[in-house]
PDB file of C-alpha atoms in Angstrom:
ATOM      1  CA  UNK A1167      10.554  -3.941  16.216  1.00  0.00           C
ATOM      2  CA  UNK A1168       7.453  -2.083  14.728  1.00  0.00           C
ATOM      3  CA  UNK A1169       6.428  -1.686  11.236  1.00  0.00           C
ATOM      4  CA  UNK A1170       7.715   1.890  11.424  1.00  0.00           C
ATOM      5  CA  UNK A1171      11.419   0.668  12.268  1.00  0.00           C
ATOM      6  CA  UNK A1172      11.739  -0.865   8.816  1.00  0.00           C
ATOM      7  CA  UNK A1173      13.519   0.869   5.918  1.00  0.00           C
ATOM      8  CA  UNK A1174      12.573   1.085   3.486  1.00  0.00           C
ATOM      9  CA  UNK A1175      14.321   3.575   1.526  1.00  0.00           C
ATOM     10  CA  UNK A1176      16.171   1.602  -1.848  1.00  0.00           C
ATOM     11  CA  UNK A1177      14.490  -1.462  -1.382  1.00  0.00           C
ATOM     12  CA  UNK A1178      13.662  -3.711  -4.830  1.00  0.00           C
ATOM     13  CA  UNK A1179       9.711  -4.415  -5.941  1.00  0.00           C
ATOM     14  CA  UNK A1180       7.557  -5.301  -8.478  1.00  0.00           C
ATOM     15  CA  UNK A1181       4.362  -3.951  -9.792  1.00  0.00           C
ATOM     16  CA  UNK A1182       1.714  -6.163  -9.088  1.00  0.00           C
ATOM     17  CA  UNK A1183      -1.714  -2.949 -10.154  1.00  0.00           C
ATOM     18  CA  UNK A1184      -0.925  -0.586 -12.181  1.00  0.00           C
ATOM     19  CA  UNK A1185       1.287   2.915 -10.973  1.00  0.00           C
ATOM     20  CA  UNK A1186       1.077   6.617 -12.301  1.00  0.00           C
ATOM     21  CA  UNK A1187       0.366   9.928 -12.388  1.00  0.00           C
ATOM     22  CA  UNK A1188      -3.496  10.112 -10.790  1.00  0.00           C
ATOM     23  CA  UNK A1189      -3.467   6.355  -9.987  1.00  0.00           C
ATOM     24  CA  UNK A1190      -2.794   4.913  -6.472  1.00  0.00           C
ATOM     25  CA  UNK A1191      -0.752   1.275  -7.900  1.00  0.00           C
ATOM     26  CA  UNK A1192       0.311  -1.481  -5.626  1.00  0.00           C
ATOM     27  CA  UNK A1193       3.912  -3.165  -5.304  1.00  0.00           C
ATOM     28  CA  UNK A1194       4.557  -6.183  -3.883  1.00  0.00           C
ATOM     29  CA  UNK A1195       8.516  -5.761  -1.878  1.00  0.00           C
ATOM     30  CA  UNK A1196      11.074  -8.465  -0.354  1.00  0.00           C
ATOM     31  CA  UNK A1197      11.241  -7.431   2.801  1.00  0.00           C
ATOM     32  CA  UNK A1198      11.156  -9.176   6.578  1.00  0.00           C
ATOM     33  CA  UNK A1199      12.052 -12.973   4.882  1.00  0.00           C
ATOM     34  CA  UNK A1200       8.961 -12.372   2.520  1.00  0.00           C
ATOM     35  CA  UNK A1201       6.691 -10.469   0.243  1.00  0.00           C
ATOM     36  CA  UNK A1202       4.724  -7.901   1.225  1.00  0.00           C
ATOM     37  CA  UNK A1203       1.657  -5.530  -0.762  1.00  0.00           C
ATOM     38  CA  UNK A1204       2.280  -1.878  -0.949  1.00  0.00           C
ATOM     39  CA  UNK A1205      -0.116   0.850  -2.128  1.00  0.00           C
ATOM     40  CA  UNK A1206       2.040   2.088  -4.209  1.00  0.00           C
ATOM     41  CA  UNK A1207       2.330   6.051  -6.005  1.00  0.00           C
ATOM     42  CA  UNK A1208       4.565   7.188  -8.412  1.00  0.00           C
ATOM     43  CA  UNK A1209       7.890   9.452  -7.261  1.00  0.00           C
ATOM     44  CA  UNK A1210       7.903  12.826  -8.805  1.00  0.00           C
ATOM     45  CA  UNK A1211       8.675  13.028 -12.127  1.00  0.00           C
ATOM     46  CA  UNK A1212       7.972   9.246 -12.869  1.00  0.00           C
ATOM     47  CA  UNK A1213       5.404   8.668 -15.750  1.00  0.00           C
ATOM     48  CA  UNK A1214       3.627   5.402 -15.970  1.00  0.00           C
ATOM     49  CA  UNK A1215       4.864   2.086 -14.349  1.00  0.00           C
ATOM     50  CA  UNK A1216       2.964  -0.577 -15.629  1.00  0.00           C
ATOM     51  CA  UNK A1217       2.914  -4.455 -14.035  1.00  0.00           C
ATOM     52  CA  UNK A1218       5.856  -6.401 -13.785  1.00  0.00           C
ATOM     53  CA  UNK A1219       7.988  -3.589 -14.027  1.00  0.00           C
ATOM     54  CA  UNK A1220      10.950  -3.011 -11.297  1.00  0.00           C
ATOM     55  CA  UNK A1221      11.134  -0.434  -8.848  1.00  0.00           C
ATOM     56  CA  UNK A1222      12.778   0.288  -6.501  1.00  0.00           C
ATOM     57  CA  UNK A1223      11.167   2.475  -3.448  1.00  0.00           C
ATOM     58  CA  UNK A1224      12.382   6.373  -2.757  1.00  0.00           C
ATOM     59  CA  UNK A1225       9.704   6.915   0.058  1.00  0.00           C
ATOM     60  CA  UNK A1226       7.556   4.917   2.163  1.00  0.00           C
ATOM     61  CA  UNK A1227       4.541   6.786   4.076  1.00  0.00           C
ATOM     62  CA  UNK A1228       3.870   4.457   7.047  1.00  0.00           C
ATOM     63  CA  UNK A1229       2.048   1.687   7.402  1.00  0.00           C
ATOM     64  CA  UNK A1230       1.718   0.155   4.146  1.00  0.00           C
ATOM     65  CA  UNK A1231       2.378   3.391   1.589  1.00  0.00           C
ATOM     66  CA  UNK A1232       5.904   3.510  -1.257  1.00  0.00           C
ATOM     67  CA  UNK A1233       6.654   5.849  -3.163  1.00  0.00           C
ATOM     68  CA  UNK A1234       8.920   4.443  -6.504  1.00  0.00           C
ATOM     69  CA  UNK A1235      11.010   4.498  -9.996  1.00  0.00           C
ATOM     70  CA  UNK A1236      11.572   2.123 -11.542  1.00  0.00           C
ATOM     71  CA  UNK A1237      15.096   0.113 -10.800  1.00  0.00           C
ATOM     72  CA  UNK A1238      16.161   0.057 -14.302  1.00  0.00           C
ATOM     73  CA  UNK A1239      16.326   2.164 -17.883  1.00  0.00           C
ATOM     74  CA  UNK A1240      14.775   0.698 -20.136  1.00  0.00           C
TER      75      UNK A1240
END
């Protein structure tokens, strides 16, 4: 099974490099029995997501880019 075959949408991750409008951040996502880093952009309408924020993947652009939003309201 290739990476493109993995369904990323809906997975939970944590911001490891600030994500925000105009920024390419980084998140770590638990997948395939481990944890992997992905480049991350904020989902439309999402503001800045600081390091440590728990996020949900809303879109995956293979191989290593995701769009995310905060998983929980603050």
